[in-house]
Coordinates of C-alpha atoms and ligand atoms in Angstrom, one line a residue:
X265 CA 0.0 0.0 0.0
X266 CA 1.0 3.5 -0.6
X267 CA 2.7 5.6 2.1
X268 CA 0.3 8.4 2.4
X269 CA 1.1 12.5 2.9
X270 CA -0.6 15.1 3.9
X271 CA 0.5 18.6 3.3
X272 CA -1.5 22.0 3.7
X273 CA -0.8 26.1 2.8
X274 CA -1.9 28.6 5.5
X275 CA -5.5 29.8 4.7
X276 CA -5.3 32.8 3.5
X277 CA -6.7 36.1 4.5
X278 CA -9.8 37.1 1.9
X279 CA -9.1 41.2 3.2
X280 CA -7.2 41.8 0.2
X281 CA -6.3 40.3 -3.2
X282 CA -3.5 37.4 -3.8
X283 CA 0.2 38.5 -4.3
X284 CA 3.7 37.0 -5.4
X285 CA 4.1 36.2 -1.3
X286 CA 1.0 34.0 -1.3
X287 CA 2.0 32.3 -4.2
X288 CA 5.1 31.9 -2.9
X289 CA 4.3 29.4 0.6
X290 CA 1.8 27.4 -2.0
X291 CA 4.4 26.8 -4.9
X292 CA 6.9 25.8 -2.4
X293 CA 3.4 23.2 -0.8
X294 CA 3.2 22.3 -4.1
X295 CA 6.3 21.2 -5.2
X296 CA 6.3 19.2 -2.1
X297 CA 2.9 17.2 -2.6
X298 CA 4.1 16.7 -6.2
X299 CA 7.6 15.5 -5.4
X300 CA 6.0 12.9 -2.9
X301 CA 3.4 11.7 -5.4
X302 CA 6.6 11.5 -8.0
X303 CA 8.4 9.2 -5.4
X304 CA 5.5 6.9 -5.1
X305 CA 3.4 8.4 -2.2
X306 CA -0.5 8.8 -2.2
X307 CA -0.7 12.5 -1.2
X308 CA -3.5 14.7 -0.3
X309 CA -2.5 18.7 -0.6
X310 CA -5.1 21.5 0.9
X311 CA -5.1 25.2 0.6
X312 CA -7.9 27.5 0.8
X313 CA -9.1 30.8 2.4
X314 CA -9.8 32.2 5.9
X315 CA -13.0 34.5 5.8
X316 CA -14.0 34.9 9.1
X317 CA -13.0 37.9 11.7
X318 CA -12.6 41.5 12.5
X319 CA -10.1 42.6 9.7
X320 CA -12.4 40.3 6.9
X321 CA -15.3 42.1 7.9
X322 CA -14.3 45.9 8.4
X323 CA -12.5 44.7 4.8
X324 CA -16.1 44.0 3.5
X325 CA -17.8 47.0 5.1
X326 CA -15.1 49.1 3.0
X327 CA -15.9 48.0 0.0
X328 CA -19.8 48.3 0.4
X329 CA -20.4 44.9 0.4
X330 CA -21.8 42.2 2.4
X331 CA -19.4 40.2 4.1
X332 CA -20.5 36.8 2.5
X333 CA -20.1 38.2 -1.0
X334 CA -17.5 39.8 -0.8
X335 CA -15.5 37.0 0.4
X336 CA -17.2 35.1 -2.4
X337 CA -15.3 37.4 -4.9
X338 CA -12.3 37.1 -3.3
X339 CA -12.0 33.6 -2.1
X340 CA -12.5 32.6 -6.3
X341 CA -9.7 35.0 -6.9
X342 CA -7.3 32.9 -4.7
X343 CA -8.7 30.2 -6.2
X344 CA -8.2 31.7 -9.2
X345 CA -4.6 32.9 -8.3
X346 CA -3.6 28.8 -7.3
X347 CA -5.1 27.8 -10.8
X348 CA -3.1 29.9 -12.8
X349 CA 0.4 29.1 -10.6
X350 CA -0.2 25.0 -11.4
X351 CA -0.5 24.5 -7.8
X352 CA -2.0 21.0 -7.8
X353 CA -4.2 21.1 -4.6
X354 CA -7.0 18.4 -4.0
X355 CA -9.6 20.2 -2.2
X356 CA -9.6 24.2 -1.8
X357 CA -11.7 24.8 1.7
X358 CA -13.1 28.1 2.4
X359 CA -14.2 28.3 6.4
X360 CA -17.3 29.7 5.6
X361 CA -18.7 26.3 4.2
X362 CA -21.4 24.1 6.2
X363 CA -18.6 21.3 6.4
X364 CA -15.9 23.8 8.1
X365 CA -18.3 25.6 10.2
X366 CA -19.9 22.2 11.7
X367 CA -16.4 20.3 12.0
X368 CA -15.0 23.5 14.2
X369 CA -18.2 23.3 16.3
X370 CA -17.4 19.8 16.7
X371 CA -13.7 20.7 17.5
X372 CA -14.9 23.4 20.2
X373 CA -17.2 21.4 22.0
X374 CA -14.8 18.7 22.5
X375 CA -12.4 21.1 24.1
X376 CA -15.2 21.8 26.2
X377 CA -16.4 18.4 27.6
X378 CA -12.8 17.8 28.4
X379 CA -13.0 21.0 31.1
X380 CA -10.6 23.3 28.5
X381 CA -13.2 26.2 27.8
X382 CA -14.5 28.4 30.3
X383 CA -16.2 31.3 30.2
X384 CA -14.7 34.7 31.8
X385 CA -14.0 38.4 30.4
X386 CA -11.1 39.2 28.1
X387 CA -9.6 42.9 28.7
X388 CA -6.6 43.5 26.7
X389 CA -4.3 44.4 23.3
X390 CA -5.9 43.1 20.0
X391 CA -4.2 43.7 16.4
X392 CA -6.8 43.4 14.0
X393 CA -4.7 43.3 11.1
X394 CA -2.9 40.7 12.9
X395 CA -6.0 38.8 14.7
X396 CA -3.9 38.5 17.3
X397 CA -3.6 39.3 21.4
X398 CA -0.9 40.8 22.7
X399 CA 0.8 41.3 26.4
X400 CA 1.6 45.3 27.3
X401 CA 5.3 43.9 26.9
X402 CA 5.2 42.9 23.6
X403 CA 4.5 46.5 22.3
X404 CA 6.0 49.6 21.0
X405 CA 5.2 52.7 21.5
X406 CA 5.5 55.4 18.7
X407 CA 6.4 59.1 19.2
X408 CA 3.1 60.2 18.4
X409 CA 1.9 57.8 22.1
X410 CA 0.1 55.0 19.4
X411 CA 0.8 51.3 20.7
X412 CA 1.8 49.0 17.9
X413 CA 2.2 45.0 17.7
X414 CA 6.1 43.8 17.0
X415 CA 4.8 43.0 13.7
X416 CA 4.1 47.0 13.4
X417 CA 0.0 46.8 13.4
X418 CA -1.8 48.9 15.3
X419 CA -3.3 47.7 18.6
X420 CA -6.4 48.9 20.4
X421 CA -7.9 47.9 23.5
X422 CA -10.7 45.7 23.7
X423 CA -12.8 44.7 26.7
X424 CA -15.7 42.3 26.3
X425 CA -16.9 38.6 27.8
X426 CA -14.8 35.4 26.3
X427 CA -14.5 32.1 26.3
X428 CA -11.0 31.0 27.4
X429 CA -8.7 28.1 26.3
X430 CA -6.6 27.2 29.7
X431 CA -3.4 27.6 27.6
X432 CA -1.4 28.3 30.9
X433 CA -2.0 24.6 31.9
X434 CA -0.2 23.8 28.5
X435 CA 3.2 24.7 29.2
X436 CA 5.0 21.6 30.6
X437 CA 3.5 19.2 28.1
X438 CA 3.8 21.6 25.1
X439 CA 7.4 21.9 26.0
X440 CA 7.5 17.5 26.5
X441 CA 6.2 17.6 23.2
X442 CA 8.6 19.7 21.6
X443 CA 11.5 18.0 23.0
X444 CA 10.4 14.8 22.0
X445 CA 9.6 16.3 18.3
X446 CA 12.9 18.0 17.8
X447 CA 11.9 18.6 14.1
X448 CA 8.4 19.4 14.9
X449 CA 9.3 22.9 14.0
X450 CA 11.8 24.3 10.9
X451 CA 13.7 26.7 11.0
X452 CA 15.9 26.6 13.7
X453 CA 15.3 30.5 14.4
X454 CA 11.3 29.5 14.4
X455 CA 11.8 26.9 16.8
X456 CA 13.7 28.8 19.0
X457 CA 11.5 31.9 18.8
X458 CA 8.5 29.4 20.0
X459 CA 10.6 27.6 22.7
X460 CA 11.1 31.1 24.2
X461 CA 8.0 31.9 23.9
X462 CA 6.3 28.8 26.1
X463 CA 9.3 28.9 28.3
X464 CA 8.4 32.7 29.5
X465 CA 4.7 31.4 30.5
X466 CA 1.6 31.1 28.9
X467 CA -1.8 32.7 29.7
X468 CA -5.2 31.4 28.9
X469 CA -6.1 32.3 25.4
X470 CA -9.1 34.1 24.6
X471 CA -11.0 32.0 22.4
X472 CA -14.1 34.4 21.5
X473 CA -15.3 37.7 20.5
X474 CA -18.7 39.6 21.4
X475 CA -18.0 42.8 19.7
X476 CA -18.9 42.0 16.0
X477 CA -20.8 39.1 14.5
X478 CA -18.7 37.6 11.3
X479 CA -17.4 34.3 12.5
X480 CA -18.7 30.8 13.6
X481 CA -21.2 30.9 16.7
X482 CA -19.8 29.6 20.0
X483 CA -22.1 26.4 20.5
X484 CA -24.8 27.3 23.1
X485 CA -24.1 30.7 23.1
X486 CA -24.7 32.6 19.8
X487 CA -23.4 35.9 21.4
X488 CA -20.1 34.8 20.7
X489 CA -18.4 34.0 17.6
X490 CA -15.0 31.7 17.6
X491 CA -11.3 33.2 17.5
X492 CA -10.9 33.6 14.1
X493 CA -7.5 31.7 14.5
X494 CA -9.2 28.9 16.4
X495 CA -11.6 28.9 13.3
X496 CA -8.5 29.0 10.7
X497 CA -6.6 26.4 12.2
X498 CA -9.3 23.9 12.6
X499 CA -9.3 23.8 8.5
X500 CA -6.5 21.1 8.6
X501 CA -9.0 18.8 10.0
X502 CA -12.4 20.2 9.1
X503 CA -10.9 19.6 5.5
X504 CA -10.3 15.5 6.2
X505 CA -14.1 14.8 7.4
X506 CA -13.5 16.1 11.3
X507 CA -15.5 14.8 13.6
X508 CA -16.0 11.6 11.4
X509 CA -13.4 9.2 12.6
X510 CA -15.0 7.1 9.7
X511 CA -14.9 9.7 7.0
X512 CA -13.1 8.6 3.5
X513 CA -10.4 11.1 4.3
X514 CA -9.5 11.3 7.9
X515 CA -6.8 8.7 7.4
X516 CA -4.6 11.4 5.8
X517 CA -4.5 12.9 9.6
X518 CA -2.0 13.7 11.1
X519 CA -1.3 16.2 9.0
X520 CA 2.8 15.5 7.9
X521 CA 3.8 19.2 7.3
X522 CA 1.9 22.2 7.9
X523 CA 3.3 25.2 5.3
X524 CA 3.4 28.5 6.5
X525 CA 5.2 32.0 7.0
X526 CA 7.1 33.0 9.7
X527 CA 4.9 35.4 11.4
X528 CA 2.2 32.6 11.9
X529 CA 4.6 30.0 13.4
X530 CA 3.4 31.0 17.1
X531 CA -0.5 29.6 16.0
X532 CA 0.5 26.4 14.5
X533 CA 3.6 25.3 17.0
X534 CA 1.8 26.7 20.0
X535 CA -2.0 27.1 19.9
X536 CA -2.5 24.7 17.4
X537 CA -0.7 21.7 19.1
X538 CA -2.9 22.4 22.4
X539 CA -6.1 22.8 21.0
X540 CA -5.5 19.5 19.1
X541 CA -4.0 17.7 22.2
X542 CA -6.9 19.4 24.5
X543 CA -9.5 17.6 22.3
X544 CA -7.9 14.1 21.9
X545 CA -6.7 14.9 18.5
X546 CA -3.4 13.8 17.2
X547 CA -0.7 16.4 16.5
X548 CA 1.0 17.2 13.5
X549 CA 4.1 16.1 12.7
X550 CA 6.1 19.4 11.4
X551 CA 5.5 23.0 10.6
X552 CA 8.0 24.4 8.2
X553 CA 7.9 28.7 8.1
X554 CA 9.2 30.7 5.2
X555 CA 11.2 33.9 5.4
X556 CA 9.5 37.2 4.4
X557 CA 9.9 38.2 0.2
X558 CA 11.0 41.9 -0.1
X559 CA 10.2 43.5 -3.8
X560 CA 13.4 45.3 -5.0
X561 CA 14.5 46.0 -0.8
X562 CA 11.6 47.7 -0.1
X563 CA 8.3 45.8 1.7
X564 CA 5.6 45.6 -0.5
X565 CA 2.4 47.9 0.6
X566 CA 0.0 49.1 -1.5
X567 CA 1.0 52.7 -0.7
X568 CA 4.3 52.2 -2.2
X569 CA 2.4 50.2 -5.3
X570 CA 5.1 47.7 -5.2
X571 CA 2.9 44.6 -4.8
X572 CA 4.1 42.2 -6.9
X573 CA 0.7 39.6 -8.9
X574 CA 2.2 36.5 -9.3
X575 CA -0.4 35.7 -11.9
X576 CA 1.2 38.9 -13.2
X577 CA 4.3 37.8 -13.2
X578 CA 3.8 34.6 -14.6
X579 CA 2.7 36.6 -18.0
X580 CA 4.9 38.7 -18.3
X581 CA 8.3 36.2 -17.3
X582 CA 6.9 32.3 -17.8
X583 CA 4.9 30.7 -14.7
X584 CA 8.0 27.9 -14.6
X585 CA 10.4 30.4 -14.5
X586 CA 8.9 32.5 -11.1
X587 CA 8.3 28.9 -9.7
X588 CA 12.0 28.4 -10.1
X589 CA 13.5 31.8 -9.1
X590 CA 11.2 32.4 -6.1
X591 CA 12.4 28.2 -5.0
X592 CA 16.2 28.8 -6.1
X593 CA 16.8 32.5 -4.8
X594 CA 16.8 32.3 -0.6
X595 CA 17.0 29.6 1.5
X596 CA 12.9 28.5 2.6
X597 CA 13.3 29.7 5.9
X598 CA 15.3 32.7 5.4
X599 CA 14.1 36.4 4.0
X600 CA 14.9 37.5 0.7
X601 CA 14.5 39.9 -2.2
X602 CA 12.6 39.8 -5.3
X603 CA 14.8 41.7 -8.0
X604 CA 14.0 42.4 -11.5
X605 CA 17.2 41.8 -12.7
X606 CA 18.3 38.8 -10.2
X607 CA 14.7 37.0 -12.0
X608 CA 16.0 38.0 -15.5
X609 CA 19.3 36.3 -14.9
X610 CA 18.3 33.4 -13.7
X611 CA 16.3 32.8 -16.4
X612 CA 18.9 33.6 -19.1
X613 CA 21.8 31.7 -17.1
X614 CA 20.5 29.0 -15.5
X615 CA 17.3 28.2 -17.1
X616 CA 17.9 29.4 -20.8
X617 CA 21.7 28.9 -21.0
X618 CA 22.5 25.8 -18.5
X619 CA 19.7 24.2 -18.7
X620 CA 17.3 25.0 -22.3
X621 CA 20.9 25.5 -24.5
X622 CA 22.1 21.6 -23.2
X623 CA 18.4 20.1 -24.4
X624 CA 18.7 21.8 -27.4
X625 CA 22.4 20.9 -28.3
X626 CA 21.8 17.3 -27.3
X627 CA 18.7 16.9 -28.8
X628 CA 19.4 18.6 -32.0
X629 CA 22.3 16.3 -33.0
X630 CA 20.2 13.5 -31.9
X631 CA 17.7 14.3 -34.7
X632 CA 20.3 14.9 -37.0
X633 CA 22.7 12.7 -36.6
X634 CA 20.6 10.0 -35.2
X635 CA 17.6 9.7 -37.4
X636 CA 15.4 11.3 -34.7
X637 CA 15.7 7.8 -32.5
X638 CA 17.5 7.2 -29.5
X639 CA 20.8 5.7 -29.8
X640 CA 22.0 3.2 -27.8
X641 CA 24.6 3.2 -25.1
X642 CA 27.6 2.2 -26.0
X643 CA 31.2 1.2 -23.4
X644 CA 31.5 3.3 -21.1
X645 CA 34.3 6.0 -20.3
X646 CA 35.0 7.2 -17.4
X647 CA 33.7 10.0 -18.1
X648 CA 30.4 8.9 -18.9
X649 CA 30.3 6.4 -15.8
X650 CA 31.3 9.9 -13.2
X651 CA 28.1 12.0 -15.1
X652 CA 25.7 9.2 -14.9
X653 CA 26.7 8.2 -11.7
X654 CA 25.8 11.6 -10.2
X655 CA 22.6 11.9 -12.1
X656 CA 21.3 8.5 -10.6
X657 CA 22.1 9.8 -7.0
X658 CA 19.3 13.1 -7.7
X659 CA 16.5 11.0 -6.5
X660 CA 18.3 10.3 -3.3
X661 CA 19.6 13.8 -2.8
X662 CA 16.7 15.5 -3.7
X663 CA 14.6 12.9 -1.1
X664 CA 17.2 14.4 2.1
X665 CA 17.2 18.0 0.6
X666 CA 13.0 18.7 -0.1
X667 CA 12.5 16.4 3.2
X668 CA 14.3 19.5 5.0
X669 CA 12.6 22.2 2.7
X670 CA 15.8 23.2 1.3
X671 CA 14.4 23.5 -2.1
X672 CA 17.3 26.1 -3.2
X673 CA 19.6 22.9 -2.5
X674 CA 18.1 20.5 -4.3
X675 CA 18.0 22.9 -7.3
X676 CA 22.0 23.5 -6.2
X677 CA 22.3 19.6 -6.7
X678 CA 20.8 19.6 -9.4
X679 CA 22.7 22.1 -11.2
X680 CA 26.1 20.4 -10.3
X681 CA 24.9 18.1 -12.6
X682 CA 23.5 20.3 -15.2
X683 CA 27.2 22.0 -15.5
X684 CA 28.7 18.7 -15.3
X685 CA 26.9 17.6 -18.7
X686 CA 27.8 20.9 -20.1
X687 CA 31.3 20.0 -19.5
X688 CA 31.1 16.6 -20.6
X689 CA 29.4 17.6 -24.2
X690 CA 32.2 20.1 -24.5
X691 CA 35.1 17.6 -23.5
X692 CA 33.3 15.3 -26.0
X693 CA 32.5 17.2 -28.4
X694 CA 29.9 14.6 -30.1
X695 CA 29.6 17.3 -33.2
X696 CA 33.8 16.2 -34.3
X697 CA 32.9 12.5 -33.2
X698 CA 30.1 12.9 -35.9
X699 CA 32.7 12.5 -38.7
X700 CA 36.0 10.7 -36.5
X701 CA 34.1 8.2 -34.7
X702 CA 30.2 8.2 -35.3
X703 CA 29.4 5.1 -32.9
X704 CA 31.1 6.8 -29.8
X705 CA 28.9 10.0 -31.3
X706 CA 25.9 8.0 -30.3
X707 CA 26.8 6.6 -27.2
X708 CA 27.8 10.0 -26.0
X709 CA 24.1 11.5 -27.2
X710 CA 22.9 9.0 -24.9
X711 CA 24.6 9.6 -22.0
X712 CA 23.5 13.3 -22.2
X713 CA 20.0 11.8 -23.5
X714 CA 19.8 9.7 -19.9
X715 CA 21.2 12.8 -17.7
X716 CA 18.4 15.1 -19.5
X717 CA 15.8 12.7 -18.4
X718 CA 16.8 12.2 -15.3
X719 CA 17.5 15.9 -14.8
X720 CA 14.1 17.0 -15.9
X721 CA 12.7 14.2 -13.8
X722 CA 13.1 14.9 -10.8
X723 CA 13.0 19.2 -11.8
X724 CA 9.1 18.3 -12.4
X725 CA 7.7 19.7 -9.5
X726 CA 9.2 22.5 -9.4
X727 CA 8.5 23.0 -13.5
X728 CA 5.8 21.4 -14.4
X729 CA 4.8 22.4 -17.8
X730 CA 8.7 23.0 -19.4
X731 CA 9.8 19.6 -18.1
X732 CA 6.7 17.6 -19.1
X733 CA 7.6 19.4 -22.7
X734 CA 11.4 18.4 -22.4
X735 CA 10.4 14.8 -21.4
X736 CA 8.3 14.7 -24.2
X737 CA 11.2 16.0 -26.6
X738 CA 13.5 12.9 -25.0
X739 CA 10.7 10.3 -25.8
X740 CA 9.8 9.2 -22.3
X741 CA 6.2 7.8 -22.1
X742 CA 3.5 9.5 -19.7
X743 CA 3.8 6.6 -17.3
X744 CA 7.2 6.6 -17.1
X745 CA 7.6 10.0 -15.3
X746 CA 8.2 8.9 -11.7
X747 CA 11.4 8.5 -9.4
X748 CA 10.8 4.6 -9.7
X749 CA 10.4 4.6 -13.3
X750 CA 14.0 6.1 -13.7
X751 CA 15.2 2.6 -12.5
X752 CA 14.2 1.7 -16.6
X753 CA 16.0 2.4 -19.3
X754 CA 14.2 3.4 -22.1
X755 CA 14.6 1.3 -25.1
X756 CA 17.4 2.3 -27.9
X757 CA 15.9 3.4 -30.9
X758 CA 12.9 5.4 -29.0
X759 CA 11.4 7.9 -32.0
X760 CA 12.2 11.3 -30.5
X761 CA 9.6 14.4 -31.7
X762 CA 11.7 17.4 -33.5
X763 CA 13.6 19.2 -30.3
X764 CA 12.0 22.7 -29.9
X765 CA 13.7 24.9 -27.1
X766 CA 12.1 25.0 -23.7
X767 CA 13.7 27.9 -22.6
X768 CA 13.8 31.0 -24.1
X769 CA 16.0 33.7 -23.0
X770 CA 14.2 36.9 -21.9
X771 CA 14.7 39.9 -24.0
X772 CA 13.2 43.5 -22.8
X773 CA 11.0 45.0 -24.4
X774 CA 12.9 47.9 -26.5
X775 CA 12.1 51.3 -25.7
Ligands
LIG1023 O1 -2.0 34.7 8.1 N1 6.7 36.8 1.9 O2 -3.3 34.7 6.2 P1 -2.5 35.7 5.3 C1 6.5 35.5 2.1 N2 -5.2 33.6 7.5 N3 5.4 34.9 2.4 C2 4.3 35.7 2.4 C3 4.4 37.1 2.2 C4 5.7 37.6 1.9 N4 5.9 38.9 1.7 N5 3.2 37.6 2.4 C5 2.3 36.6 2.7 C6 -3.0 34.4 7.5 N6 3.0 35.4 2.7 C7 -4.0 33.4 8.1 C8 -3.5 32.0 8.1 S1 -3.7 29.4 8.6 C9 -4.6 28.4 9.5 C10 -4.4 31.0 8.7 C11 2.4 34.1 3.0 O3 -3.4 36.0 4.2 C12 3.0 33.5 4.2 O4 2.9 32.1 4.1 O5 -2.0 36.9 6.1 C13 2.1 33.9 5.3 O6 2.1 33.1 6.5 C14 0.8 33.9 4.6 O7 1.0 34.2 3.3 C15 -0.2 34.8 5.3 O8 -1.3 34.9 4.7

């Protein structure tokens, strides 16, 4: 039977529309979920949208609209927005459905029975562009005497009756769990930032809001609506059938790696954990944050006008080529920059150059020189044995690497061996062999032939569509696509379609 894998995206925020850091945490999901159905694994892969809450609703109430349309609009726009990246999810949840909205009630009421929830009055800090509490010592103030969050959004003080979560009674065990779970959270910097934070004492968490009306009833008293994080975080198991231990789905739980961005870790590795250990819920097995996209060293606001569509950008550069810079550029966990010119030339280097301008050359002589079929192999050299070699170990090195989330690794890896083919054709030189020695000519092309394919296997996920095109181009059947399949040669004398680059480099636009 198949190992199974279950993967999720944050659920995003419907207050505004999609942007290149959205796109970003799903294309790095989704080159996960379709790496691990590549190696063999039966994966289930969830994104969707968070409606509920304050900053959702005063969002609506600008825009004229009520709050159930508007989130319509701009929940199909994410939507919309994951279409148009390829990323390959297999059920898109929005918490305003029936299923969510019943499987959270579910969820609270357990917490409940087991003597979690109680009833009490919250007085406090609240950032609603954060949905988050905060402690008196956890803020700023600015010159003009305004409070603000460490994230930098504004704060006010809110005073009303809540439900509470005893989170304080969390501490010990939450800190047992992470010890025993040393990878439960990735980065290093995010699992230290949480590990300080339970360590310095936890408070009950206020679970529910009186002052507004956009969110999921409390059950039994319809006064209150549910912390919209409470809500959110739910998804992950609303999604899989929650409460319905018999429900098709539910054996993808636990979840194996929650996606998200830094700034959220704090819900997921804290909150998260308890609520799901307060209800008799298995935990997940590992949240994985990614570092914070600047756009040309600047933040991106909507008063500067710097945010960057990824749909957008996808026109305008190739959607494989954004999947590939904004993977290949930082390290996952760390912050980095989106530059204009950095995208450019990585596309003309490593994409066009490196990677498009090998296929070409390789494939080109093979329909010319080869009557469009694949030749066979022929004795091996040591140097074809050393560039084969290290193309048969990208499976393995790629499993270690995208098991860590060090995507920009496993690109790295992959590149050695890009280069090393490019030295290899140029040591060889199959064009001279063509007239000295034509039958070494041919088992050269198929050395390069073998490294292509095994090259653009594994580089699938991250490039969909231009790897599907150059595995086409190498004659490597549909069903022969996987990491197992590589195990196969294909046969000698394969008809090969008329090479067509994959690549093209990108020119500006004169004037
Ligand atoms: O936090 N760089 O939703 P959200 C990198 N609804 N990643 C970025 C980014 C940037 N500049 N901007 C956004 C929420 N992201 C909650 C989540 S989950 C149960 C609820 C990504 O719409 C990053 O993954 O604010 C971040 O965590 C997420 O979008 C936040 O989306």
């Amino acid at each position: 039977m198949k190992q199974r894998y279950y993967i999720t995206t944050p659920i995003y925020y419907v207050n505004g529309a999609p942007h290149i850091g959205h796109a970003y945490t799903s294309i790095a999901a989704d080159v996960l979920a379709r790496w691990k159905r590549l190696d063999g694994f039966d994966v289930f892969f969830l994104t969707g949208t968070d409606e509920h809450g304050q900053k959702v609703e005063q969002a609506a109430s600008e825009m004229g609209l009520d709050p159930q349309s508007y989130t319509d609009q701009v929940s199909a726009d994410f939507r919309d927005m994951a279409d148009r990246m390829g990323i390959s999810y297999d059920d898109f949840i929005r918490t305003t459905e029936e299923r969510h909205k019943a499987g959270c009630a579910a969820l609270w009421q357990r917490m409940e029975a087991a003597g979690e929830i109680y009833l009490g009055h919250y007085e406090g800090w609240y950032a609603v562009r954060d949905e988050a509490f905060y402690d008196e010592a956890e803020l700023t103030t600015r010159p003009d005497g305004s409070k603000v969050a460490p994230s930098g959004a504004p704060v006010e003080w809110v005073r009303e009756p809540s439900y509470f979560f005893r989170l304080s009674a969390w501490q010990e065990r939450l800190l047992k769990f992470y010890d025993e779970h040393p990878d439960f959270i990735a980065p290093q910097s995010s699992r230290n930032e949480v590990l300080s934070f339970v360590r310095g004492g936890l408070r009950d968490l206020s679970i529910s809001r009186t002052s507004f009306k956009w969110g999921i009833p409390v059950p039994g008293d319809p006064a209150h609506v549910m912390y919209v994080w409470l809500d959110a975080l739910a998804n992950y198991i609303t999604a899989l059938g929650y409460p319905d231990a018999d429900a098709p789905r539910w054996v993808f739980w636990p979840a194996d790696l929650h996606v998200v961005g830094k700034e959220i870790t704090r819900f997921h590795a804290v909150y998260w954990p308890a609520f799901l250990m307060a209800a008799g819920v298995a935990t997940p097995k590992r949240v994985s944050a990614n570092g914070w996209w600047v756009v040309e060293g600047e933040k991106m606001s909507k008063s500067l006008g710097n945010v960057l569509e990824a749909r957008e950008m996808a026109a305008t550069y190739g959607l494989d080529q954004v999947r590939y810079f904004l993977l290949r550029e930082k390290p996952f966990g760390a912050d980095g920059n989106v530059s204009r010119q950095a995208l450019i030339t990585r596309i003309n280097v490593e994409l066009a150059n490196d990677l498009g301008n090998l296929a070409q050359r390789s494939l080109s002589l093979i329909a010319r020189n080869c009557s469009g079929a694949l030749p066979g192999r022929g004795p091996a050299t040591e140097d074809d044995t050393a560039l084969l070699a290290a193309a048969e170990a990208l499976p393995e090195t790629l499993r270690d690497r995208l098991d860590r989330q060090a995507f920009h690794e496993a690109l790295e890896e992959t590149w050695k061996v890009i280069r090393a083919a490019n030295g290899y054709i140029d040591r060889q030189a199959p064009w001279a062999l063509r007239r000295t020695d034509p039958v070494r000519m041919a088992a050269v092309l198929r050395v390069l032939a073998d490294t292509l394919r095994a090259v653009a296997t594994v580089l699938q996920p991250f490039m969909p569509g231009s790897m599907g095109r150059m595995l086409d181009q190498l004659g490597v059947p549909k069903d022969a696509r996987d990491l197992a399949a590589l195990a196969a040669p294909l046969p000698d004398g394969t008809p090969l379609p008329e090479p067509q680059g994959v690549f093209p480099r990108y020119v500006e636009a004169a004037g």
